[in-house]
XYZ file of C-alpha atoms in Angstrom:
249
model
C -0.039 0.069 0.011
C 1.230 3.362 -0.918
C 0.933 6.031 1.849
C -1.047 8.897 0.196
C 0.203 11.543 2.428
C 3.686 10.511 2.295
C 5.816 12.135 -0.675
C 9.097 10.728 -1.294
C 11.788 12.012 -3.649
C 15.691 11.357 -3.914
C 18.651 11.461 -5.672
C 20.128 8.659 -7.855
C 23.791 8.429 -8.187
C 27.116 6.948 -6.995
C 29.501 7.918 -4.049
C 26.877 10.901 -3.700
C 27.113 11.616 0.260
C 28.291 15.118 -0.817
C 25.259 15.982 -2.783
C 23.776 19.207 -2.990
C 20.231 18.062 -3.684
C 19.671 16.388 -0.442
C 20.469 19.396 1.557
C 18.507 21.738 -0.649
C 15.351 19.767 -0.625
C 15.342 18.827 3.060
C 15.821 22.640 3.919
C 12.963 22.997 1.646
C 10.644 20.517 3.204
C 10.994 22.012 6.615
C 8.244 24.475 5.643
C 5.148 23.152 7.542
C 3.507 22.959 4.154
C 5.508 20.182 3.028
C 4.753 17.836 5.852
C 5.312 14.380 4.926
C 7.823 14.924 2.181
C 11.018 13.708 2.332
C 14.359 13.527 0.199
C 16.897 10.916 0.417
C 20.050 9.647 -1.353
C 19.847 6.493 -3.436
C 23.420 5.353 -3.794
C 23.748 2.486 -6.118
C 26.962 0.894 -7.356
C 25.532 -0.187 -10.599
C 22.670 1.288 -12.942
C 20.987 -2.257 -13.229
C 20.089 -1.901 -9.539
C 17.749 0.613 -10.696
C 14.699 -1.721 -11.546
C 14.997 -3.067 -8.063
C 15.150 0.132 -6.418
C 11.935 1.344 -8.133
C 10.028 -1.857 -7.056
C 11.328 -1.578 -3.494
C 10.071 1.803 -3.080
C 6.503 2.129 -4.674
C 5.776 5.565 -2.792
C 8.473 7.515 -4.673
C 7.215 10.492 -6.710
C 10.161 11.722 -8.351
C 14.220 11.601 -8.600
C 17.094 13.766 -9.359
C 19.894 11.793 -11.426
C 23.554 12.644 -11.212
C 27.072 11.194 -12.221
C 27.702 8.503 -13.579
C 23.724 7.692 -14.583
C 22.514 10.618 -16.621
C 22.817 8.955 -19.970
C 22.600 5.211 -18.429
C 19.308 5.693 -17.108
C 17.628 6.164 -20.394
C 16.964 2.515 -21.454
C 14.929 2.212 -17.871
C 12.559 4.851 -18.534
C 9.210 4.827 -20.104
C 9.233 8.139 -21.511
C 11.418 11.127 -22.281
C 10.312 14.618 -22.782
C 11.183 16.657 -25.935
C 14.223 18.281 -24.514
C 15.569 15.280 -22.815
C 15.413 13.369 -26.215
C 17.160 16.104 -27.884
C 19.856 16.193 -25.310
C 20.111 12.443 -24.725
C 20.607 12.720 -20.879
C 18.078 13.017 -18.066
C 18.757 14.363 -14.642
C 15.077 14.288 -13.356
C 12.712 11.367 -13.362
C 9.044 12.051 -12.691
C 7.115 8.992 -11.458
C 3.449 9.690 -13.183
C 0.088 8.541 -11.993
C -0.090 5.806 -14.502
C 2.929 4.338 -12.924
C 5.346 5.367 -15.759
C 8.915 6.877 -15.455
C 9.303 10.016 -17.467
C 12.670 11.544 -17.812
C 13.582 15.189 -17.868
C 16.568 17.483 -18.290
C 16.620 20.652 -16.295
C 20.371 20.828 -16.097
C 20.483 22.749 -19.242
C 17.768 25.231 -17.873
C 19.878 26.021 -14.632
C 23.198 26.360 -16.659
C 21.355 28.619 -19.328
C 19.837 31.022 -16.546
C 23.064 31.099 -14.305
C 25.199 32.024 -17.542
C 23.053 34.641 -19.205
C 23.756 37.366 -16.693
C 27.585 36.946 -17.535
C 27.435 37.238 -21.322
C 28.788 40.114 -23.078
C 28.609 40.440 -27.008
C 32.111 39.016 -27.548
C 31.134 35.889 -25.927
C 30.268 34.126 -29.024
C 32.054 30.759 -28.841
C 32.595 28.385 -26.061
C 34.746 25.361 -25.161
C 32.957 22.448 -23.155
C 35.633 20.367 -21.249
C 34.066 16.876 -21.110
C 31.667 14.822 -23.052
C 29.459 13.223 -20.538
C 25.725 13.869 -19.593
C 26.284 17.185 -18.093
C 28.251 18.109 -21.092
C 25.147 17.477 -23.290
C 23.234 19.705 -21.184
C 25.558 22.454 -21.349
C 25.793 22.154 -25.021
C 22.002 22.445 -25.449
C 21.937 25.399 -23.335
C 24.502 27.055 -25.639
C 22.467 26.211 -28.684
C 19.372 27.978 -27.107
C 21.792 31.191 -26.302
C 23.018 30.980 -30.163
C 26.709 30.302 -28.750
C 28.728 28.120 -31.037
C 30.593 25.327 -28.998
C 33.263 22.678 -29.123
C 33.982 19.796 -26.842
C 37.265 19.293 -25.528
C 38.296 15.679 -25.216
C 41.183 13.099 -25.082
C 39.678 11.285 -27.996
C 38.857 12.278 -31.739
C 35.035 12.848 -31.829
C 32.679 14.574 -33.725
C 32.606 18.268 -32.748
C 35.392 18.095 -30.476
C 38.963 19.159 -30.165
C 41.789 17.154 -28.181
C 43.051 18.624 -24.885
C 46.736 18.654 -26.389
C 45.538 20.900 -29.236
C 44.530 23.855 -27.210
C 46.577 26.738 -27.749
C 46.219 30.779 -27.859
C 44.326 30.758 -31.007
C 41.853 28.783 -29.746
C 41.489 30.318 -26.376
C 41.241 33.489 -28.455
C 38.381 32.306 -30.520
C 36.493 30.566 -27.554
C 35.956 33.198 -24.838
C 33.753 30.884 -22.771
C 35.401 27.874 -21.255
C 33.199 25.539 -19.143
C 34.269 22.651 -17.132
C 31.836 19.837 -17.248
C 34.455 17.144 -15.599
C 34.118 15.822 -12.160
C 37.837 16.979 -12.065
C 38.336 19.373 -8.652
C 35.216 17.982 -6.922
C 35.588 17.519 -3.040
C 37.381 15.641 -1.744
C 40.025 15.550 -4.947
C 40.017 19.116 -4.591
C 43.953 19.487 -5.901
C 42.770 18.024 -9.342
C 41.909 20.140 -12.592
C 41.644 20.006 -16.356
C 44.812 19.760 -17.994
C 44.438 23.018 -20.010
C 46.915 25.827 -20.915
C 45.581 28.261 -18.336
C 47.959 31.037 -19.269
C 45.901 31.889 -22.387
C 42.654 33.036 -20.229
C 42.175 36.803 -20.246
C 39.818 39.360 -18.872
C 37.620 38.638 -21.717
C 37.014 35.015 -20.760
C 34.541 33.464 -18.578
C 35.465 30.459 -16.645
C 32.556 28.236 -15.545
C 32.933 25.354 -13.410
C 29.874 23.070 -12.912
C 31.588 21.924 -9.828
C 30.005 23.631 -6.677
C 31.958 21.905 -3.839
C 34.411 23.440 -3.269
C 33.165 26.754 -4.118
C 36.476 27.878 -5.991
C 38.019 25.011 -7.665
C 41.847 25.123 -8.764
C 40.250 25.307 -12.383
C 38.514 28.695 -11.186
C 41.480 29.971 -9.375
C 43.853 29.567 -12.200
C 41.633 31.283 -14.535
C 40.774 34.223 -12.238
C 44.683 34.813 -11.823
C 44.525 35.624 -15.629
C 41.789 38.000 -15.350
C 38.721 35.836 -16.118
C 35.308 36.220 -15.029
C 34.513 33.130 -12.760
C 31.346 31.229 -11.998
C 30.928 28.074 -9.952
C 27.853 25.533 -10.209
C 25.776 26.331 -7.291
C 23.330 28.631 -8.825
C 23.122 26.356 -11.755
C 22.004 23.766 -9.266
C 19.589 25.689 -7.477
C 17.607 26.538 -10.540
C 17.704 23.302 -11.783
C 16.271 22.010 -8.562
C 13.666 24.230 -8.421
C 12.756 23.437 -12.345
C 12.859 19.686 -11.007
C 10.540 20.638 -8.340
C 8.140 22.142 -10.949
C 8.380 18.961 -13.186
C 7.487 16.698 -10.138
C 4.353 18.865 -9.298
C 2.931 20.174 -12.743
């Protein structure tokens, strides 16, 4: 039996004890209007445990999805929103009244809305460090903003440039540099993407999707060269509230 007064939500991922989402929604649910609402972490070692998780938790109403399952979750869902289909990654799941699982992407929305206030006319091209699910959401947001982008990868792929080919000319032509990799996330705060930081200038935006720590080595190195910097906290807040609207619409 499902308790109609209980509203359970959570975060799906691996090694997610650090997660922003649990703290955000736990604080939100302290409001008496949300009595009976809970948010918890579902930390699974393998995406194939997802089916069992859903079966054992029939009162779930919605999930956020984080690394490394934003793409791996797709085959387990019954439906995708149009934008999640276009992006090819999901970070929000709604449990519908019919018992279906529908995937959405609110990452792109959070990134787009948090980047927009920083943009100036010369910000027309971007480099996206990484090619995972988070990078796909970033790319979709840039397309909506009319900003051209190139992925940076260690492999030769479509629409990508290798890390070892980054030089002064590439940086001059791409004045937005976005770290969508997990490099630098707590507790491994000494890590950072291997790029030529000496080519950052005051014309650049350095955006790191990481929010813990608040200032990564990537951001510190870019700031030393005069770049405008931004971490992922506002993006997370915006995407979380967008997910909340998805679950409740």
